Coordinates of C-alpha atoms in Angstrom, one line a residue:
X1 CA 136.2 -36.0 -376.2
X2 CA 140.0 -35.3 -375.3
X3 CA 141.1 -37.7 -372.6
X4 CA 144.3 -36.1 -370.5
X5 CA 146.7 -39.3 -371.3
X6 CA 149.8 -37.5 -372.2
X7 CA 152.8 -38.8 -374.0
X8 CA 154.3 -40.4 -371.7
X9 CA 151.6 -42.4 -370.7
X10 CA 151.0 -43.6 -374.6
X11 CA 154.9 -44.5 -375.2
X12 CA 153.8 -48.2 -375.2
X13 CA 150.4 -47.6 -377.0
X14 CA 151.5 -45.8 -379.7
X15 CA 154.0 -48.2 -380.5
X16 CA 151.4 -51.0 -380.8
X17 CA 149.2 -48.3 -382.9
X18 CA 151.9 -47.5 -385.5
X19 CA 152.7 -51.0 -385.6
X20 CA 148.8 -51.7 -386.6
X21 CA 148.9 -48.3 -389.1
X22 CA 151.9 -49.4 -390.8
X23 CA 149.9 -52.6 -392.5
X24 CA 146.8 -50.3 -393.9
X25 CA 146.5 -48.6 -396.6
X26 CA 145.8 -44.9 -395.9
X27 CA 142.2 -44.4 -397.4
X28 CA 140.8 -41.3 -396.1
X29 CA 141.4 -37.8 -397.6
X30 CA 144.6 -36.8 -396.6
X31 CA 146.2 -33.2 -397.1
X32 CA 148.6 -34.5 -399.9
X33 CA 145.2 -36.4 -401.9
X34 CA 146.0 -35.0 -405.4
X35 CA 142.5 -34.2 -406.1
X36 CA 142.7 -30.2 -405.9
X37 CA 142.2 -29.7 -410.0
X38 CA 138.9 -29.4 -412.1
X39 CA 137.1 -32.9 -412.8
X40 CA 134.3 -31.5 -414.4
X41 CA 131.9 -28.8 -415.3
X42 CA 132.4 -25.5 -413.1
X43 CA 129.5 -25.7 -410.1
X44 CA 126.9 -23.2 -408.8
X45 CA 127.5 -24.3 -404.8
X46 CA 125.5 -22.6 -401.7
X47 CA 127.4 -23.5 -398.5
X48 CA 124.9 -23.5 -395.6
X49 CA 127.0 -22.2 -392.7
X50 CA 130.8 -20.4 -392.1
X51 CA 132.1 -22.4 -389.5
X52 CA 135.4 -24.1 -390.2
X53 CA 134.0 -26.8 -392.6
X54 CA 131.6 -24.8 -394.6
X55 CA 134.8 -22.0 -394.7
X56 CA 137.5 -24.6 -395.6
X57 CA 135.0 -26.4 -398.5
X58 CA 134.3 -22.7 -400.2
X59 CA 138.4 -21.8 -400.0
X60 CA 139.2 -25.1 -402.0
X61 CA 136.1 -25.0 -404.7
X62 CA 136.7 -21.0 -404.7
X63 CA 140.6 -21.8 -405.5
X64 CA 139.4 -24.9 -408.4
X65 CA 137.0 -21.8 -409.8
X66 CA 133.4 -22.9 -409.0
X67 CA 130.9 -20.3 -408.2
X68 CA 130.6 -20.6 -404.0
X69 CA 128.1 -19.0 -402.3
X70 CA 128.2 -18.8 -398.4
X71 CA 125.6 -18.4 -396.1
X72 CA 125.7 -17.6 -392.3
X73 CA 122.9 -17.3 -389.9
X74 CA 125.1 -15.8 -387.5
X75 CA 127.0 -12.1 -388.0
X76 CA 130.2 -13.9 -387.7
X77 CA 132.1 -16.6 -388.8
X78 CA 133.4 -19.7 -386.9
X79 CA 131.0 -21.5 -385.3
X80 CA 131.8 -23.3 -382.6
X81 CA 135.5 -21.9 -382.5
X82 CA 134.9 -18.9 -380.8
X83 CA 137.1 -16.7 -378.8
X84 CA 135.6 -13.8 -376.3
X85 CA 137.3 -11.0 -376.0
X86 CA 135.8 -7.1 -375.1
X87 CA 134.5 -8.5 -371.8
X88 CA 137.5 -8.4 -370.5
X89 CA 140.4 -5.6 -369.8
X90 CA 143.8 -5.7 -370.9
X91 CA 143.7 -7.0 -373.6
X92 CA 142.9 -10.6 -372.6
X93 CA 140.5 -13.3 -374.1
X94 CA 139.7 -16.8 -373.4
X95 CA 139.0 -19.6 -376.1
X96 CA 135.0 -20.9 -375.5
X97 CA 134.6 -23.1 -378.1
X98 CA 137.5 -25.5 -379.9
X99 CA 140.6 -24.6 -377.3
X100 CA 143.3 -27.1 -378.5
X101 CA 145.2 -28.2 -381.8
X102 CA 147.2 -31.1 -382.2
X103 CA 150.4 -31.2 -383.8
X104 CA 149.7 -33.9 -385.8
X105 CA 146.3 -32.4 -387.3
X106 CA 147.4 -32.1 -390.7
X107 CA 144.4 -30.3 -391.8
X108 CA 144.2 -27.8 -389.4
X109 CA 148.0 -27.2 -389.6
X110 CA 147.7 -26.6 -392.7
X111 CA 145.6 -23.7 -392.7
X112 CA 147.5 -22.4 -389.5
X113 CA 150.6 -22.2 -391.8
X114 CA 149.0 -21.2 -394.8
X115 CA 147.5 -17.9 -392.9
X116 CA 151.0 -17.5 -390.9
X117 CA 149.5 -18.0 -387.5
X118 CA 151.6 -18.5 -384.2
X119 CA 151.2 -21.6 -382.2
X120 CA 152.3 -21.8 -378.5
X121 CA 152.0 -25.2 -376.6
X122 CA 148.1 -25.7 -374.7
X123 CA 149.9 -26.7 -371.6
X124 CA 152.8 -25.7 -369.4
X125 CA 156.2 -27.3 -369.7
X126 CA 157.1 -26.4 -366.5
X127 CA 155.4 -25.7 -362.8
X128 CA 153.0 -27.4 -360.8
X129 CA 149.7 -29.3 -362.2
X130 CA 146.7 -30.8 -360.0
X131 CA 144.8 -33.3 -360.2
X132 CA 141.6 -33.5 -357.8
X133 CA 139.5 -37.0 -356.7
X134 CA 137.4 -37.5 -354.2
X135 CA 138.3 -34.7 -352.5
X136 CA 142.0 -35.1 -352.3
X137 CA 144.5 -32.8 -354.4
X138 CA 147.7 -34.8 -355.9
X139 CA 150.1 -32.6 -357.2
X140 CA 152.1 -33.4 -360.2
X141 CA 154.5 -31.8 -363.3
X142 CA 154.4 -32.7 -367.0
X143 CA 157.9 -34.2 -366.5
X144 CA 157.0 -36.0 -363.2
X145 CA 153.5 -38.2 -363.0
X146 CA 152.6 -38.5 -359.2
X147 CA 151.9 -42.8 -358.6
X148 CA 149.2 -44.3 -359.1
X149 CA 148.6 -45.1 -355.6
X150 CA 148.7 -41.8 -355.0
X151 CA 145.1 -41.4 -356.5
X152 CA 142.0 -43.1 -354.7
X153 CA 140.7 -44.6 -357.2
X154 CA 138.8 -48.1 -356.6
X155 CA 141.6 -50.4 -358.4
X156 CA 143.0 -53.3 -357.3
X157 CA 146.4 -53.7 -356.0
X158 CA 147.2 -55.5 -359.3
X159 CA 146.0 -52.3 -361.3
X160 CA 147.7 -49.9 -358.9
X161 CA 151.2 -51.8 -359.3
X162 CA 150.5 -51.4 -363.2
X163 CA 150.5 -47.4 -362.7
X164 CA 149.9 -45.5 -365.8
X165 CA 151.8 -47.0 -368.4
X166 CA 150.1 -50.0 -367.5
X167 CA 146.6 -49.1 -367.1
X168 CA 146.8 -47.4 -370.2
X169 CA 148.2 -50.0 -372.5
X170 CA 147.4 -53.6 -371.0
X171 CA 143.4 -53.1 -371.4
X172 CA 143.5 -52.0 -374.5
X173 CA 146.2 -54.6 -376.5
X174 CA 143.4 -57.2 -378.3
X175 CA 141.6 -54.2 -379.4
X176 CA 144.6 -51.4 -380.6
X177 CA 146.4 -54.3 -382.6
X178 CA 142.8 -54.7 -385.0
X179 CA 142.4 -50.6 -385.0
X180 CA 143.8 -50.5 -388.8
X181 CA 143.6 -47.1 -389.9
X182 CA 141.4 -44.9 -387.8
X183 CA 141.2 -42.0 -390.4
X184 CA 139.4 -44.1 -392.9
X185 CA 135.4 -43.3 -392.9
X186 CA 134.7 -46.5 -393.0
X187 CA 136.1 -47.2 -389.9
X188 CA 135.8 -50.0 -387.8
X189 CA 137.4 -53.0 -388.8
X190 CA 135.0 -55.9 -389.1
X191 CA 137.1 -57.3 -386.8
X192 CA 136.5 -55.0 -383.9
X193 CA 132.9 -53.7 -384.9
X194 CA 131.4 -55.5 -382.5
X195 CA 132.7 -53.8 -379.6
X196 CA 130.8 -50.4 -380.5
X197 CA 127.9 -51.9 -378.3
X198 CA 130.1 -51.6 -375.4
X199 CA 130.8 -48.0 -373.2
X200 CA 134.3 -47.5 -372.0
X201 CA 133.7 -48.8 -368.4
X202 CA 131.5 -51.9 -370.0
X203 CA 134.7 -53.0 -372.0
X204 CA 136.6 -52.5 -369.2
X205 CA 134.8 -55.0 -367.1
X206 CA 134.6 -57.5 -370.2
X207 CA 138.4 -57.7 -370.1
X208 CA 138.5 -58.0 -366.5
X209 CA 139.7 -54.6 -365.0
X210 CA 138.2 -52.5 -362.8
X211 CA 135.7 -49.8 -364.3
X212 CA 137.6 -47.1 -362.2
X213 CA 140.4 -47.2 -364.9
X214 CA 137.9 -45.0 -367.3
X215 CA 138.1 -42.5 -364.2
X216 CA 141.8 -42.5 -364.2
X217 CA 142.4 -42.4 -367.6
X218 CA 139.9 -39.9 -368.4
X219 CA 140.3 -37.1 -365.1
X220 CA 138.5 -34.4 -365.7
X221 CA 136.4 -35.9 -368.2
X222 CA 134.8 -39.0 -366.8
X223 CA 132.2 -39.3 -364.2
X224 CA 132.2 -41.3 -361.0
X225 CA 130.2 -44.2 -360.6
X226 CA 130.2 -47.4 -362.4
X227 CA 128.1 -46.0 -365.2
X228 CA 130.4 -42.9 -365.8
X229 CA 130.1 -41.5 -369.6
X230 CA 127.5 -43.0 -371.8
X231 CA 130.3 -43.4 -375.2
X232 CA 131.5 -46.5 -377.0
X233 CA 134.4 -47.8 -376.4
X234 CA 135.6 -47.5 -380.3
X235 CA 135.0 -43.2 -380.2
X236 CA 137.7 -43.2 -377.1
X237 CA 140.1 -45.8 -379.7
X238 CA 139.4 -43.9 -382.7
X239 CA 140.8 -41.2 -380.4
X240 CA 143.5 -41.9 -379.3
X241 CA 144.8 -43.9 -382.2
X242 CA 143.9 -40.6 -384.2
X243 CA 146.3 -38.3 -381.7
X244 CA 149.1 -40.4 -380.5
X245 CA 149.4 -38.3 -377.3
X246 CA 150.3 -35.4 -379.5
X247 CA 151.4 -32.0 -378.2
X248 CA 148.5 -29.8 -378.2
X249 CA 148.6 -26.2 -379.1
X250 CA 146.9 -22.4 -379.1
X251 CA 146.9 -19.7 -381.4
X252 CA 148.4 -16.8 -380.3
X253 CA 145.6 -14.6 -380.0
X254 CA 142.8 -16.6 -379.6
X255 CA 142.1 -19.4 -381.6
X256 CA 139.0 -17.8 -383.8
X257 CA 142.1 -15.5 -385.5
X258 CA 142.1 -19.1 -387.8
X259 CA 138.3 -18.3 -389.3
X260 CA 138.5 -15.1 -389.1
X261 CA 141.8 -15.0 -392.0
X262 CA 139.7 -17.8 -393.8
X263 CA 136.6 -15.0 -393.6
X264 CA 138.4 -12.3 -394.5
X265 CA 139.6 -13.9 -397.6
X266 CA 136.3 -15.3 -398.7
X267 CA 134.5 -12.1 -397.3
X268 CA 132.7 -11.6 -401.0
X269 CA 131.0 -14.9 -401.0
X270 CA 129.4 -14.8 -397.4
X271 CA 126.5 -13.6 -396.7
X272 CA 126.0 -13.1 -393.3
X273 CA 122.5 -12.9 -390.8
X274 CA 121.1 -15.2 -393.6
X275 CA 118.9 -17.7 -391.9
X276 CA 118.1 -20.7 -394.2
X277 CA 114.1 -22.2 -394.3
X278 CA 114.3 -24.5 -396.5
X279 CA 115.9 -26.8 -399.2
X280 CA 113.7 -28.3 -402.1
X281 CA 116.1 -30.6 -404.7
X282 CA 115.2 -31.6 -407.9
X283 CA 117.0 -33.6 -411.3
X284 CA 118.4 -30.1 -412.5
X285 CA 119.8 -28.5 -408.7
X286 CA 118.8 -27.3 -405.2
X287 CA 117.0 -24.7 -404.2
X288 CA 117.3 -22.8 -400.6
X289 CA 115.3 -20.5 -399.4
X290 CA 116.8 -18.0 -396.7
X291 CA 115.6 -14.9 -394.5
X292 CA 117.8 -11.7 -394.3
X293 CA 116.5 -9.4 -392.6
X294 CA 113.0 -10.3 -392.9
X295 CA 113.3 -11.2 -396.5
X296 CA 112.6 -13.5 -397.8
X297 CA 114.1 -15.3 -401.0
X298 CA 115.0 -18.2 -402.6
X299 CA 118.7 -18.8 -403.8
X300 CA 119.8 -22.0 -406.7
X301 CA 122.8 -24.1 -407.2
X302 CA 123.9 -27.3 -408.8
X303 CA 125.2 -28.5 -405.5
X304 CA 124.7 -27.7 -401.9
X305 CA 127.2 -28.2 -399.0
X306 CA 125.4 -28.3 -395.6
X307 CA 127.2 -28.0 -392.5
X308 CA 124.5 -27.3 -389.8
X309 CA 125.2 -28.9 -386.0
X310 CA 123.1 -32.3 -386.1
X311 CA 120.9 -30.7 -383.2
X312 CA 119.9 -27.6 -385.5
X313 CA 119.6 -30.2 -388.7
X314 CA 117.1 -32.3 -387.1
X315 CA 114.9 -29.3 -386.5
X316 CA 114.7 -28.4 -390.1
X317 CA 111.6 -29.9 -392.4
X318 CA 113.7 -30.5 -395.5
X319 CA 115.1 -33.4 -393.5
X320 CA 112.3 -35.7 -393.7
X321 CA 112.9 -35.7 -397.3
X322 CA 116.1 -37.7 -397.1
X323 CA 116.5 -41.1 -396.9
X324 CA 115.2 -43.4 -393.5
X325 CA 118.9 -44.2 -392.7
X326 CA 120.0 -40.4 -392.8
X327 CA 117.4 -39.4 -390.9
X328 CA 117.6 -42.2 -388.5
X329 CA 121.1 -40.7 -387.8
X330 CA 120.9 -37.4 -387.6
X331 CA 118.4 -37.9 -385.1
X332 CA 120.3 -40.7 -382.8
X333 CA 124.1 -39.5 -383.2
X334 CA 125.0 -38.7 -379.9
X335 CA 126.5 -35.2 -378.3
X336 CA 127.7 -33.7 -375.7
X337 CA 127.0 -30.2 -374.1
X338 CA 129.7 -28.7 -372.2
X339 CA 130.2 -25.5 -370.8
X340 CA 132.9 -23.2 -370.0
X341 CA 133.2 -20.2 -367.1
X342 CA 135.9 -17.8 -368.2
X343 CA 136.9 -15.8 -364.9
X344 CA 138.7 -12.8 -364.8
X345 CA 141.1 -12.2 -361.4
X346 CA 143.1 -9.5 -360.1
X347 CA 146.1 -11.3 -359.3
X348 CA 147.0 -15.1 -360.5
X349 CA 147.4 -15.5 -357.1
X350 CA 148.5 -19.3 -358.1
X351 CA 151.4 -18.8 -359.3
X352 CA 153.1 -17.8 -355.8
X353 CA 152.5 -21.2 -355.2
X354 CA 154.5 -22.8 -358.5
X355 CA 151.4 -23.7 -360.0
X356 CA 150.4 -23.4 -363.7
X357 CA 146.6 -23.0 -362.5
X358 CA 145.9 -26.3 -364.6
X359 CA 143.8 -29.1 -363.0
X360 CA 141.6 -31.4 -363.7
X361 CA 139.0 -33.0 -361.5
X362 CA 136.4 -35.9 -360.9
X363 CA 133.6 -33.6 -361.1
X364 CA 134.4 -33.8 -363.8
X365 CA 136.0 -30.6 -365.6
X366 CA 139.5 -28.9 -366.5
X367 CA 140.5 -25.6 -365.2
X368 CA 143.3 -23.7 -367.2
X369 CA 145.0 -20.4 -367.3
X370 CA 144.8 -19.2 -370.8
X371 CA 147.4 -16.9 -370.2
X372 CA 149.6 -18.7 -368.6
X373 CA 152.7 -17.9 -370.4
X374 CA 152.2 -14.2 -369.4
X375 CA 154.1 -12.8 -366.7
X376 CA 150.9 -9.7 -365.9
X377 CA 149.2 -10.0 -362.6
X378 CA 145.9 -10.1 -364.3
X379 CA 144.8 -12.3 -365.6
X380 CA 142.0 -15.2 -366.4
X381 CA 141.1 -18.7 -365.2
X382 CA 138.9 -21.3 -367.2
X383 CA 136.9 -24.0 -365.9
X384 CA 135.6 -26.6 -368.6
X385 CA 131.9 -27.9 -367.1
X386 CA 130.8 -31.1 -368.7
X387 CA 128.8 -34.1 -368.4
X388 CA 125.8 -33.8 -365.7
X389 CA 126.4 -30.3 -364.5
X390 CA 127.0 -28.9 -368.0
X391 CA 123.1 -30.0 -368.5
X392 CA 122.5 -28.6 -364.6
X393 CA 124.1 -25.2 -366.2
X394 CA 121.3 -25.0 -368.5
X395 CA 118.9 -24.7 -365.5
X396 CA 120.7 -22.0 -363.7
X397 CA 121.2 -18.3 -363.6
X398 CA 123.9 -16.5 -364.8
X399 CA 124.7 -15.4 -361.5
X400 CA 124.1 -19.0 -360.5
X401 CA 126.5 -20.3 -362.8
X402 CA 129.4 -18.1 -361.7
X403 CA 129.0 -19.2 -358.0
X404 CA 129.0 -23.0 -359.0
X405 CA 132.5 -22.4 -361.4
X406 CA 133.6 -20.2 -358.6
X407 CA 133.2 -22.3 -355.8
X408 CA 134.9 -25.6 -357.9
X409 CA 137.3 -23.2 -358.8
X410 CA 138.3 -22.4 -355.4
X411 CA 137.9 -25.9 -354.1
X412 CA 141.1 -26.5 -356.3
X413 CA 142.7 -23.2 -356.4
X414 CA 142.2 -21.8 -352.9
X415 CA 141.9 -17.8 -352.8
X416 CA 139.9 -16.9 -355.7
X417 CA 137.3 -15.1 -354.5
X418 CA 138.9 -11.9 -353.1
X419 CA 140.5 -11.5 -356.9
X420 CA 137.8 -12.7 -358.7
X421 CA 136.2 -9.7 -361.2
X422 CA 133.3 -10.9 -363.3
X423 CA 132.9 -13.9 -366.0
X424 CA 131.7 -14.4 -368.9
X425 CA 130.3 -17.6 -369.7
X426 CA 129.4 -20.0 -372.7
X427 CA 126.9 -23.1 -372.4
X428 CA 126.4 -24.2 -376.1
X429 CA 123.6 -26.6 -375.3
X430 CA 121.9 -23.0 -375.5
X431 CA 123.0 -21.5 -378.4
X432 CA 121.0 -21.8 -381.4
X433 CA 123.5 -22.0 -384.2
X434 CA 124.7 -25.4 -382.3
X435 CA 122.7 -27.1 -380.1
X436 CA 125.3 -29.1 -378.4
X437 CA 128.9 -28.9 -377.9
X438 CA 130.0 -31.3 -380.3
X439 CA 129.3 -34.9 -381.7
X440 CA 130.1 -37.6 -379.2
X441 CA 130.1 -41.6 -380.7
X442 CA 127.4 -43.3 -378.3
X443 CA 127.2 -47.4 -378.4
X444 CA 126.4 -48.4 -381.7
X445 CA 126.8 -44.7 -383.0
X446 CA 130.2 -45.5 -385.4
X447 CA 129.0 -48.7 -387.0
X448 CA 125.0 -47.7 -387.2
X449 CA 125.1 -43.7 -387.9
X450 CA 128.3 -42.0 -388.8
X451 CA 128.8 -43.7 -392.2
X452 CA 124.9 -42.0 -393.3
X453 CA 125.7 -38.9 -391.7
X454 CA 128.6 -38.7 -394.2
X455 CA 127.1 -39.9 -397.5
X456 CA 125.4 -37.5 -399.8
X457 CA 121.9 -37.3 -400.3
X458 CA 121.6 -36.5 -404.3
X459 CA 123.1 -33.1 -404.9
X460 CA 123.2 -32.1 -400.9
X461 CA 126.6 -32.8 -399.3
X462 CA 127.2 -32.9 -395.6
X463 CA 130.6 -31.6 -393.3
X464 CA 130.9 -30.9 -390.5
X465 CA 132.9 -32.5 -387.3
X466 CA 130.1 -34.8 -386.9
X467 CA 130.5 -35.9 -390.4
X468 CA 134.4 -37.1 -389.8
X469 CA 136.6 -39.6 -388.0
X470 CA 137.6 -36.2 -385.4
X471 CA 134.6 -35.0 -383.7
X472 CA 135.0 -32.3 -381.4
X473 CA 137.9 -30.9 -383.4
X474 CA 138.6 -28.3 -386.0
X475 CA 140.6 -31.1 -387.7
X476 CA 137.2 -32.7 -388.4
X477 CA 135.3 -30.3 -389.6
X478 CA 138.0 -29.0 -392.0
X479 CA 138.5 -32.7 -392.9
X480 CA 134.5 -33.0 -394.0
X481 CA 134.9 -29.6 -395.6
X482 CA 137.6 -30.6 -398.1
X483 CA 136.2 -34.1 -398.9
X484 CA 132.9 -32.8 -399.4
X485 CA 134.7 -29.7 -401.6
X486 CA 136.4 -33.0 -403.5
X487 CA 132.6 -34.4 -403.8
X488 CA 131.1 -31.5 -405.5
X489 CA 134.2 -31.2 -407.5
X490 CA 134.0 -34.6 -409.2
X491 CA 130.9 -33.6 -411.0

């Protein structure tokens, strides 16, 4: 979940946040944690999968000297970050999986730098931005926020006066001054616990402001309707109070450049198109046993590191050998699928209008230029399905789900279709290395799943962005990787 507040709109919020940090200890593993030396006996460690965590956990117990192992259903590395590229000309490419990083994502900075790759801001500084409800387009710039009563949403005339910096900070006071620190797995406060049984728009209501609010807080994300998206109300607080309205960035290049140096530099411990079967523990290690190629064989360790999506977990039989509680989450954690349309035009016929080709809608989704910052004619626009039609896009055609991005598309950006040249497009409810797009906190999911989604069950170890304070981010699943690399390490 990445709800478009931007800075602005979080001047007042954050200031109430880092009020609230500023009395709690910092508990969770942070990037400076001095625990990156030997505490005990060297380890035998299979790491089941080579997307960011299970990448990030075998650099650091590589580096300490422990025997890592990597394994990789997949012929490629990265999971769900996951950049197309040859189906398109010219060069270009278009992010499907993790599209943004924060500035203030320590983790995933920190791998950024350490591989020398080049950043360049998400969004456009300059030019003209849309937003689209009900119907009607309001246009807008990063520097200058169209009014709130510019927008029909259902809000009263008190909430409308408010505009954004108002709506975005005066629902939310009682709450933000009790976050404490956000980062820390065991996160929430008893204090505010209690409001995990409660969605976004149901907390909205409790505090006596109109449920519309979610939709204007959360364009291109949350659904009309006084139901909307089915989340507590502590995943959208652990949120924001984790990103602060940061700047968020690219890689230059695509943004799988980032497992792929990680890869590269690990390249003799993975083994790749190595589907695991099973895992069988016992007092003296692990044993897994994989397929390659229609082998089969069985591989040991002292420790094992598994970092499957919770959707391709739960189909695996060694499961029902953990505890009730683990499996009780892994089965109930919530997630979302979300799908993206990467079209490829002729002309970016949008920008002889002064606009960026960014929007986001009610439907809900985003639509972005990728390539914004490039001044070639061709070029590619995104559009970012989720919620209900994301699931709709698992019943359709290919063809089917070109016209449906194409027309929305259009809808916002009229004259697409006489530039329009194909599309390639990514639904990751469908892919079977994931499952789902990524883990989404559902009522009651923070307090009642995530912490036994984290824990260790004897000498297996879990990461994964599921398994952290970020879901839905790189910075999570990197997170999870090193504290589970810090885990196996303290044996």
């Amino acid at each position: 979940m990445h709800p478009t507040f931007t800075r602005r709109d979080f001047v007042k919020l954050s200031s109430i946040l880092a009020a609230a940090l500023a009395t709690q200890p910092v508990q969770a593993l942070s990037v400076n944690d001095p625990w990156k030396t030997r505490r005990g006996n060297k380890q035998k460690v299979i790491i089941i999968g080579a997307g960011m965590s299970g990448l990030s956990a075998g650099m650091e117990l590589r580096n300490l000297g422990h025997d890592v192992q990597i394994v990789e259903g997949q012929m490629r590395a990265g999971g769900r970050v996951f950049t197309a590229r040859n189906m398109f000309a010219d060069g270009l490419y278009a992010d499907m999986g993790a599209a943004r990083i924060p500035e203030d994502h320590e983790w995933t900075m920190k791998y950024v730098k350490q591989y020398g790759l080049e950043l360049y801001p998400f969004n456009p500084a300059k030019g003209g931005l849309l937003h689209m409800v009900k119907g009607k387009k309001i246009r807008y710039t990063s520097n200058q926020p169209a009014p709130l009563k510019d927008y029909p949403f259902s809000l009263t005339p008190k909430e409308v006066a408010m505009d954004w910096a108002g709506i975005s900070t005066q629902p939310f006071q009682s709450i933000m001054t009790q976050v404490g620190d956000a980062r820390d797995l065991s996160w929430p406060p008893a204090a505010i616990a209690g409001y995990d049984k409660l969605t976004f728009k149901e907390f909205l209501v409790s505090e006596g402001y109109s449920p519309d609010i979610a939709g204007a807080l959360m364009l291109g994300w949350e659904e009309a309707g006084e139901k909307g998206l089915y989340f507590s109300i502590l995943e959208m607080v652990r949120e924001t109070s984790l990103s602060f309205g940061a700047t968020r960035n690219k890689i230059v290049g695509g943004n799988d450049l980032l497992p792929r140096a990680l890869a590269k530099d690990l390249e003799r411990l993975i083994q790749y198109g190595t589907k695991v079967l099973a895992v069988d523990q016992d007092e003296t290690g692990v044993s897994v046993t994989v397929d390659r190629g229609g082998e089969r064989s069985t591989l040991r360790a002292d420790r094992v590191i598994c970092t499957l999506p919770l959707p391709v977990l739960k189909k695996m039989d060694f499961v029902k050998t953990f505890s009730s509680s683990k499996q009780t989450a892994i089965n109930n954690m919530g997630g979302w699928n979300l799908g993206r349309t990467a079209m490829q035009v002729r002309d970016r016929y949008w920008k002889k209008d002064g606009l960026t080709g960014f929007a986001a809608t009610d439907l809900p989704s985003e639509i972005w230029d990728p390539h914004y910052e490039s001044d070639a004619n061709r070029g590619i626009i995104a559009h970012y399905v989720k919620g209900r039609d994301a699931g709709k896009f698992m019943t359709m055609s290919t063809e089917e789900r070109l016209a449906f991005s194409a027309n929305h598309v259009n809808s916002v950006f009229p004259g697409l279709k006489p530039q329009l040249e194909g599309a390639f497009i990514k639904v990751w409810g469908e892919d079977p290395w994931a499952g789902y797009a990524h883990a989404i906190g559902t009522p009651n999911d923070l307090t009642l799943h995530l912490p036994h989604l984290i824990t260790a069950e004897g000498r297996i170890h879990f990461a994964g962005e599921h398994a952290s304070a970020y879901h839905g981010w790189i910075q999570g699943a990197i997170e999870s990787g090193n504290r589970t690399a810090k885990e196996v390490n303290s044996f």
